[in-house]
């Protein structure tokens, strides 16, 4: 075989090996993608299947039903006459999430503005990893910190009768979601074209005016995405609120009262419940409700960010 023919054969063989290798890689990536989707679908099917007796099984509905969920004012699943009132759990979840967002959003967004607009390169290299490091702290550790340190400090400041309450859980939860909001908001602010800032400064605006009236509105889609991602995590957080909220199903608007959230209720009671009982189905119904809420938050976040992005670019 002549040298040119041998070289051509080697080239063809190399191309065949490359095509086979690329086909294997493509198949692996496709399998991973479909596996992730299949796993999510199976989880959804399992949760909604276990919650289905609340809607369809008459034996279960004698003790726990949709009507009883919203007409019963208390959550007392253990007793001669179990009471499955969702109102205290919904109020507790709403209180903790709202307070956590009120604490975390200004802190995270202002920190992102400082890091992107005012901090030196050296300060940014120290500040950003330090804040993002909070995301690596396990939620159980954050809950333990809230239980042992934060609760005592807040009780001394507020003179509340209950050491573990909605405020304590909200502050700890806010610290947990700050890195999520900060990271997305800071990346969005850093992506704003430098020409925007230079034009604003050239027109005589100060650095603060440029950051507030130019950079922040231009990055509003990314900032909103970070806020909504933080909201989705706050709604589903379990360990922090389980350890720091007091776990008392009280319907009250006072942030210094103990509360019980939906996620904490599932974590605290599911391991001890009788499989197939009305209590068991009710807990899975709470899980399905929580899943539905977080799903719609994520869908709304995507739609809102896309709409805002189109409005900003004029599409």
CSV table of C-alpha atoms in Angstrom, one decimal:
chain,number,residue,atom,x,y,z
A,1,UNK,CA,0.0,0.0,0.0
A,2,UNK,CA,1.4,3.4,-1.0
A,3,UNK,CA,2.1,6.0,1.7
A,4,UNK,CA,-0.7,8.3,0.5
A,5,UNK,CA,-3.3,5.5,0.7
A,6,UNK,CA,-2.1,4.4,4.1
A,7,UNK,CA,-2.4,8.0,5.3
A,8,UNK,CA,-5.9,8.3,3.9
A,9,UNK,CA,-6.9,5.1,5.7
A,10,UNK,CA,-5.6,6.4,9.0
A,11,UNK,CA,-7.5,9.6,8.5
A,12,UNK,CA,-10.7,7.7,7.7
A,13,UNK,CA,-10.2,5.4,10.7
A,14,UNK,CA,-9.6,8.5,13.0
A,15,UNK,CA,-12.8,10.1,11.7
A,16,UNK,CA,-14.8,6.9,12.3
A,17,UNK,CA,-13.5,6.7,15.9
A,18,UNK,CA,-14.3,10.4,16.4
A,19,UNK,CA,-17.8,9.9,15.1
A,20,UNK,CA,-18.3,6.9,17.4
A,21,UNK,CA,-16.9,8.8,20.4
A,22,UNK,CA,-19.2,11.8,19.7
A,23,UNK,CA,-22.2,9.5,19.3
A,24,UNK,CA,-21.5,7.9,22.6
A,25,UNK,CA,-21.1,11.3,24.3
A,26,UNK,CA,-24.3,12.6,22.7
A,27,UNK,CA,-26.2,9.5,23.9
A,28,UNK,CA,-24.8,9.9,27.4
A,29,UNK,CA,-25.8,13.5,27.6
A,30,UNK,CA,-29.3,12.7,26.2
A,31,UNK,CA,-29.7,9.9,28.7
A,32,UNK,CA,-28.7,12.2,31.6
A,33,UNK,CA,-31.2,14.8,30.4
A,34,UNK,CA,-34.1,12.4,30.1
A,35,UNK,CA,-33.1,10.7,33.3
A,36,UNK,CA,-33.3,14.0,35.2
A,37,UNK,CA,-36.8,14.7,33.7
A,38,UNK,CA,-37.9,11.1,34.4
A,39,UNK,CA,-36.8,11.4,38.0
A,40,UNK,CA,-38.8,14.6,38.4
A,41,UNK,CA,-41.9,13.1,36.8
A,42,UNK,CA,-41.6,10.0,39.0
A,43,UNK,CA,-41.4,12.1,42.2
A,44,UNK,CA,-44.4,14.1,41.1
A,45,UNK,CA,-46.4,10.9,40.4
A,46,UNK,CA,-45.5,9.4,43.7
A,47,UNK,CA,-46.3,12.5,45.8
A,48,UNK,CA,-49.6,13.1,44.0
A,49,UNK,CA,-50.6,9.4,44.1
A,50,UNK,CA,-50.1,9.3,47.9
A,51,UNK,CA,-52.2,12.5,48.3
A,52,UNK,CA,-55.0,11.3,46.0
A,53,UNK,CA,-57.1,9.7,48.8
A,54,UNK,CA,-57.8,13.2,50.1
A,55,UNK,CA,-59.7,13.9,46.9
A,56,UNK,CA,-61.1,10.5,46.0
A,57,UNK,CA,-61.2,8.1,48.9
A,58,UNK,CA,-64.4,8.4,51.0
A,59,UNK,CA,-63.0,6.6,54.0
A,60,UNK,CA,-60.1,9.2,54.2
A,61,UNK,CA,-62.5,12.1,53.5
A,62,UNK,CA,-64.4,11.2,56.7
A,63,UNK,CA,-61.4,12.4,58.7
A,64,UNK,CA,-59.5,14.6,56.3
A,65,UNK,CA,-61.0,16.5,53.4
A,66,UNK,CA,-60.5,19.7,51.5
A,67,UNK,CA,-63.4,21.3,53.3
A,68,UNK,CA,-62.0,20.4,56.7
A,69,UNK,CA,-58.6,21.8,55.8
A,70,UNK,CA,-60.0,25.3,55.5
A,71,UNK,CA,-62.8,25.2,58.0
A,72,UNK,CA,-60.9,23.8,60.9
A,73,UNK,CA,-58.9,26.5,62.7
A,74,UNK,CA,-56.2,24.3,64.2
A,75,UNK,CA,-53.7,21.6,63.3
A,76,UNK,CA,-54.0,18.7,65.8
A,77,UNK,CA,-53.5,15.5,63.9
A,78,UNK,CA,-53.0,13.3,67.0
A,79,UNK,CA,-56.0,12.8,69.3
A,80,UNK,CA,-59.4,11.2,69.6
A,81,UNK,CA,-60.8,13.7,67.0
A,82,UNK,CA,-57.9,14.6,64.7
A,83,UNK,CA,-58.0,18.2,63.3
A,84,UNK,CA,-56.3,19.0,60.1
A,85,UNK,CA,-56.6,22.7,59.7
A,86,UNK,CA,-54.2,24.2,57.2
A,87,UNK,CA,-54.8,27.8,58.1
A,88,UNK,CA,-52.1,27.9,60.9
A,89,UNK,CA,-49.6,26.2,58.6
A,90,UNK,CA,-50.3,28.6,55.7
A,91,UNK,CA,-50.1,31.7,58.0
A,92,UNK,CA,-46.9,30.4,59.5
A,93,UNK,CA,-45.3,29.8,56.2
A,94,UNK,CA,-46.4,33.2,54.8
A,95,UNK,CA,-45.1,35.0,57.9
A,96,UNK,CA,-41.7,33.4,57.8
A,97,UNK,CA,-41.3,33.8,54.0
A,98,UNK,CA,-42.4,37.4,53.9
A,99,UNK,CA,-40.1,38.4,56.8
A,100,UNK,CA,-37.2,36.5,55.3
A,101,UNK,CA,-37.6,38.2,52.0
A,102,UNK,CA,-37.9,41.6,53.7
A,103,UNK,CA,-34.6,40.9,55.4
A,104,UNK,CA,-32.7,39.2,52.6
A,105,UNK,CA,-33.7,41.1,49.4
A,106,UNK,CA,-32.4,44.6,50.5
A,107,UNK,CA,-29.3,43.1,52.0
A,108,UNK,CA,-28.4,40.9,49.0
A,109,UNK,CA,-29.3,43.5,46.3
A,110,UNK,CA,-27.4,46.3,48.0
A,111,UNK,CA,-24.4,44.0,48.5
A,112,UNK,CA,-24.5,43.1,44.8
A,113,UNK,CA,-24.6,46.8,43.9
A,114,UNK,CA,-21.6,47.6,46.0
A,115,UNK,CA,-19.7,44.6,44.7
A,116,UNK,CA,-20.4,45.4,41.0
A,117,UNK,CA,-20.3,49.2,41.1
A,118,UNK,CA,-18.1,50.5,43.9
A,119,UNK,CA,-15.8,47.7,45.2
A,120,UNK,CA,-12.2,47.5,44.0
A,121,UNK,CA,-11.1,44.4,42.3
A,122,UNK,CA,-9.3,43.1,45.4
A,123,UNK,CA,-12.3,43.9,47.6
A,124,UNK,CA,-14.6,42.1,45.2
A,125,UNK,CA,-12.4,39.0,45.2
A,126,UNK,CA,-12.8,38.9,49.0
A,127,UNK,CA,-16.4,39.9,49.3
A,128,UNK,CA,-18.1,37.7,46.7
A,129,UNK,CA,-16.6,34.4,47.8
A,130,UNK,CA,-17.3,35.3,51.4
A,131,UNK,CA,-21.0,35.8,50.7
A,132,UNK,CA,-21.3,32.8,48.4
A,133,UNK,CA,-19.7,30.7,51.1
A,134,UNK,CA,-22.9,31.0,53.1
A,135,UNK,CA,-24.6,28.9,50.4
A,136,UNK,CA,-22.2,26.1,51.4
A,137,UNK,CA,-23.3,26.0,55.0
A,138,UNK,CA,-25.7,23.1,55.6
A,139,UNK,CA,-29.2,24.3,56.5
A,140,UNK,CA,-29.1,22.2,59.7
A,141,UNK,CA,-26.0,24.1,60.8
A,142,UNK,CA,-27.7,27.4,60.1
A,143,UNK,CA,-30.7,26.1,62.0
A,144,UNK,CA,-28.5,25.1,64.9
A,145,UNK,CA,-26.9,28.6,64.9
A,146,UNK,CA,-30.4,30.2,65.0
A,147,UNK,CA,-31.4,27.8,67.8
A,148,UNK,CA,-28.4,28.4,70.1
A,149,UNK,CA,-27.2,31.9,69.3
A,150,UNK,CA,-29.6,34.0,67.2
A,151,UNK,CA,-32.7,33.1,69.2
A,152,UNK,CA,-31.2,34.3,72.5
A,153,UNK,CA,-29.9,37.5,70.9
A,154,UNK,CA,-33.2,38.4,69.3
A,155,UNK,CA,-35.1,37.6,72.5
A,156,UNK,CA,-32.8,40.0,74.4
A,157,UNK,CA,-33.4,42.7,71.8
A,158,UNK,CA,-37.2,42.3,71.3
A,159,UNK,CA,-38.0,41.0,74.8
A,160,UNK,CA,-40.4,38.5,73.3
A,161,UNK,CA,-42.0,35.9,75.5
A,162,UNK,CA,-41.2,33.1,73.0
A,163,UNK,CA,-37.5,32.5,72.3
A,164,UNK,CA,-38.2,30.6,69.1
A,165,UNK,CA,-40.6,32.5,66.8
A,166,UNK,CA,-41.3,33.6,63.3
A,167,UNK,CA,-38.7,36.4,63.5
A,168,UNK,CA,-35.9,34.1,64.5
A,169,UNK,CA,-36.7,31.7,61.8
A,170,UNK,CA,-37.0,34.5,59.2
A,171,UNK,CA,-33.7,36.0,60.0
A,172,UNK,CA,-31.9,32.7,59.8
A,173,UNK,CA,-33.8,31.8,56.6
A,174,UNK,CA,-32.9,35.2,55.2
A,175,UNK,CA,-29.2,34.5,55.8
A,176,UNK,CA,-29.6,31.2,53.9
A,177,UNK,CA,-31.1,32.8,50.8
A,178,UNK,CA,-28.9,35.9,50.6
A,179,UNK,CA,-26.2,34.1,48.6
A,180,UNK,CA,-28.7,33.0,46.0
A,181,UNK,CA,-30.0,36.5,45.4
A,182,UNK,CA,-26.6,38.1,45.7
A,183,UNK,CA,-24.9,35.8,43.1
A,184,UNK,CA,-27.6,36.2,40.4
A,185,UNK,CA,-28.0,40.0,41.0
A,186,UNK,CA,-24.2,40.6,41.0
A,187,UNK,CA,-23.7,38.7,37.8
A,188,UNK,CA,-26.6,40.7,36.2
A,189,UNK,CA,-25.1,44.0,37.3
A,190,UNK,CA,-21.6,43.0,36.1
A,191,UNK,CA,-23.2,42.2,32.7
A,192,UNK,CA,-24.4,45.7,32.1
A,193,UNK,CA,-22.3,47.3,29.3
A,194,UNK,CA,-19.6,49.6,30.5
A,195,UNK,CA,-20.8,52.2,27.9
A,196,UNK,CA,-24.0,52.7,30.0
A,197,UNK,CA,-22.0,53.8,33.0
A,198,UNK,CA,-19.6,55.9,31.0
A,199,UNK,CA,-22.5,57.7,29.3
A,200,UNK,CA,-24.2,58.4,32.6
A,201,UNK,CA,-21.0,59.7,34.2
A,202,UNK,CA,-20.2,61.8,31.1
A,203,UNK,CA,-23.6,63.5,31.5
A,204,UNK,CA,-22.7,64.6,35.0
A,205,UNK,CA,-24.4,61.9,37.1
A,206,UNK,CA,-22.7,60.8,40.3
A,207,UNK,CA,-21.6,57.2,40.8
A,208,UNK,CA,-24.6,56.5,43.1
A,209,UNK,CA,-27.0,58.1,40.6
A,210,UNK,CA,-25.5,55.9,37.9
A,211,UNK,CA,-25.8,52.7,39.9
A,212,UNK,CA,-29.4,53.5,41.0
A,213,UNK,CA,-30.8,55.0,37.8
A,214,UNK,CA,-28.8,53.2,35.1
A,215,UNK,CA,-27.1,50.0,36.2
A,216,UNK,CA,-29.8,48.6,38.4
A,217,UNK,CA,-32.7,49.2,35.9
A,218,UNK,CA,-30.6,47.7,33.1
A,219,UNK,CA,-30.0,44.6,35.3
A,220,UNK,CA,-33.5,44.4,36.6
A,221,UNK,CA,-34.3,41.2,34.8
A,222,UNK,CA,-31.4,39.4,36.4
A,223,UNK,CA,-32.1,40.9,39.8
A,224,UNK,CA,-35.8,39.9,39.6
A,225,UNK,CA,-34.7,36.3,38.7
A,226,UNK,CA,-32.4,36.2,41.8
A,227,UNK,CA,-35.2,37.4,44.0
A,228,UNK,CA,-37.7,34.9,42.7
A,229,UNK,CA,-35.2,32.1,43.0
A,230,UNK,CA,-34.6,33.1,46.6
A,231,UNK,CA,-38.4,33.1,47.1
A,232,UNK,CA,-38.7,29.6,45.8
A,233,UNK,CA,-36.0,28.4,48.1
A,234,UNK,CA,-37.5,30.2,51.1
A,235,UNK,CA,-40.9,28.5,50.5
A,236,UNK,CA,-39.4,25.1,50.5
A,237,UNK,CA,-36.7,25.4,53.2
A,238,UNK,CA,-37.2,22.9,56.0
A,239,UNK,CA,-34.4,22.5,58.6
A,240,UNK,CA,-33.9,26.1,59.4
A,241,UNK,CA,-37.6,26.7,60.1
A,242,UNK,CA,-38.0,23.3,61.8
A,243,UNK,CA,-35.3,24.2,64.4
A,244,UNK,CA,-35.9,27.9,64.8
A,245,UNK,CA,-39.6,28.6,64.5
A,246,UNK,CA,-40.9,27.0,67.7
A,247,UNK,CA,-43.2,24.6,65.8
A,248,UNK,CA,-46.4,25.8,67.3
A,249,UNK,CA,-49.3,26.0,64.9
A,250,UNK,CA,-50.6,29.4,66.0
A,251,UNK,CA,-52.7,31.6,63.7
A,252,UNK,CA,-51.4,35.1,64.5
A,253,UNK,CA,-50.0,38.1,62.7
A,254,UNK,CA,-47.4,38.8,65.5
A,255,UNK,CA,-43.9,37.9,64.2
A,256,UNK,CA,-42.8,37.2,67.8
A,257,UNK,CA,-45.2,34.3,68.1
A,258,UNK,CA,-44.1,30.7,67.4
A,259,UNK,CA,-45.2,29.3,64.0
A,260,UNK,CA,-45.2,26.1,62.1
A,261,UNK,CA,-44.6,26.0,58.4
A,262,UNK,CA,-45.8,23.4,55.8
A,263,UNK,CA,-42.3,22.0,55.1
A,264,UNK,CA,-41.5,21.7,58.9
A,265,UNK,CA,-44.8,19.9,59.5
A,266,UNK,CA,-43.9,17.3,56.8
A,267,UNK,CA,-40.4,16.8,58.2
A,268,UNK,CA,-41.5,16.5,61.8
A,269,UNK,CA,-44.5,14.2,61.3
A,270,UNK,CA,-43.9,12.0,58.3
A,271,UNK,CA,-41.5,9.6,59.9
A,272,UNK,CA,-44.0,8.6,62.7
A,273,UNK,CA,-47.2,8.5,60.8
A,274,UNK,CA,-49.1,5.3,59.9
A,275,UNK,CA,-48.7,4.5,56.1
A,276,UNK,CA,-52.1,4.8,54.4
A,277,UNK,CA,-53.8,6.7,57.2
A,278,UNK,CA,-55.6,10.0,56.7
A,279,UNK,CA,-52.7,11.7,58.4
A,280,UNK,CA,-50.3,10.2,56.0
A,281,UNK,CA,-52.4,11.3,53.0
A,282,UNK,CA,-52.7,14.8,54.4
A,283,UNK,CA,-48.9,15.2,54.8
A,284,UNK,CA,-48.5,14.1,51.1
A,285,UNK,CA,-51.2,16.6,50.2
A,286,UNK,CA,-49.1,19.3,51.9
A,287,UNK,CA,-46.1,18.1,49.9
A,288,UNK,CA,-48.1,18.3,46.7
A,289,UNK,CA,-49.3,21.8,47.6
A,290,UNK,CA,-45.8,22.9,48.4
A,291,UNK,CA,-44.6,21.4,45.1
A,292,UNK,CA,-47.3,23.2,43.2
A,293,UNK,CA,-46.5,26.5,44.8
A,294,UNK,CA,-42.8,26.4,44.1
A,295,UNK,CA,-43.5,25.1,40.5
A,296,UNK,CA,-45.7,28.1,39.8
A,297,UNK,CA,-43.2,30.5,41.4
A,298,UNK,CA,-40.5,29.2,39.0
A,299,UNK,CA,-42.8,29.4,36.0
A,300,UNK,CA,-43.9,32.9,36.9
A,301,UNK,CA,-40.2,33.8,37.5
A,302,UNK,CA,-39.2,32.6,34.0
A,303,UNK,CA,-42.2,34.4,32.3
A,304,UNK,CA,-41.6,37.6,34.3
A,305,UNK,CA,-37.9,37.7,33.5
A,306,UNK,CA,-38.5,37.0,29.8
A,307,UNK,CA,-41.1,39.7,29.6
A,308,UNK,CA,-38.9,42.2,31.4
A,309,UNK,CA,-35.9,41.3,29.2
A,310,UNK,CA,-38.0,41.9,26.0
A,311,UNK,CA,-39.3,45.2,27.3
A,312,UNK,CA,-35.8,46.4,28.2
A,313,UNK,CA,-34.3,45.4,24.8
A,314,UNK,CA,-37.3,46.8,22.9
A,315,UNK,CA,-38.3,43.4,21.3
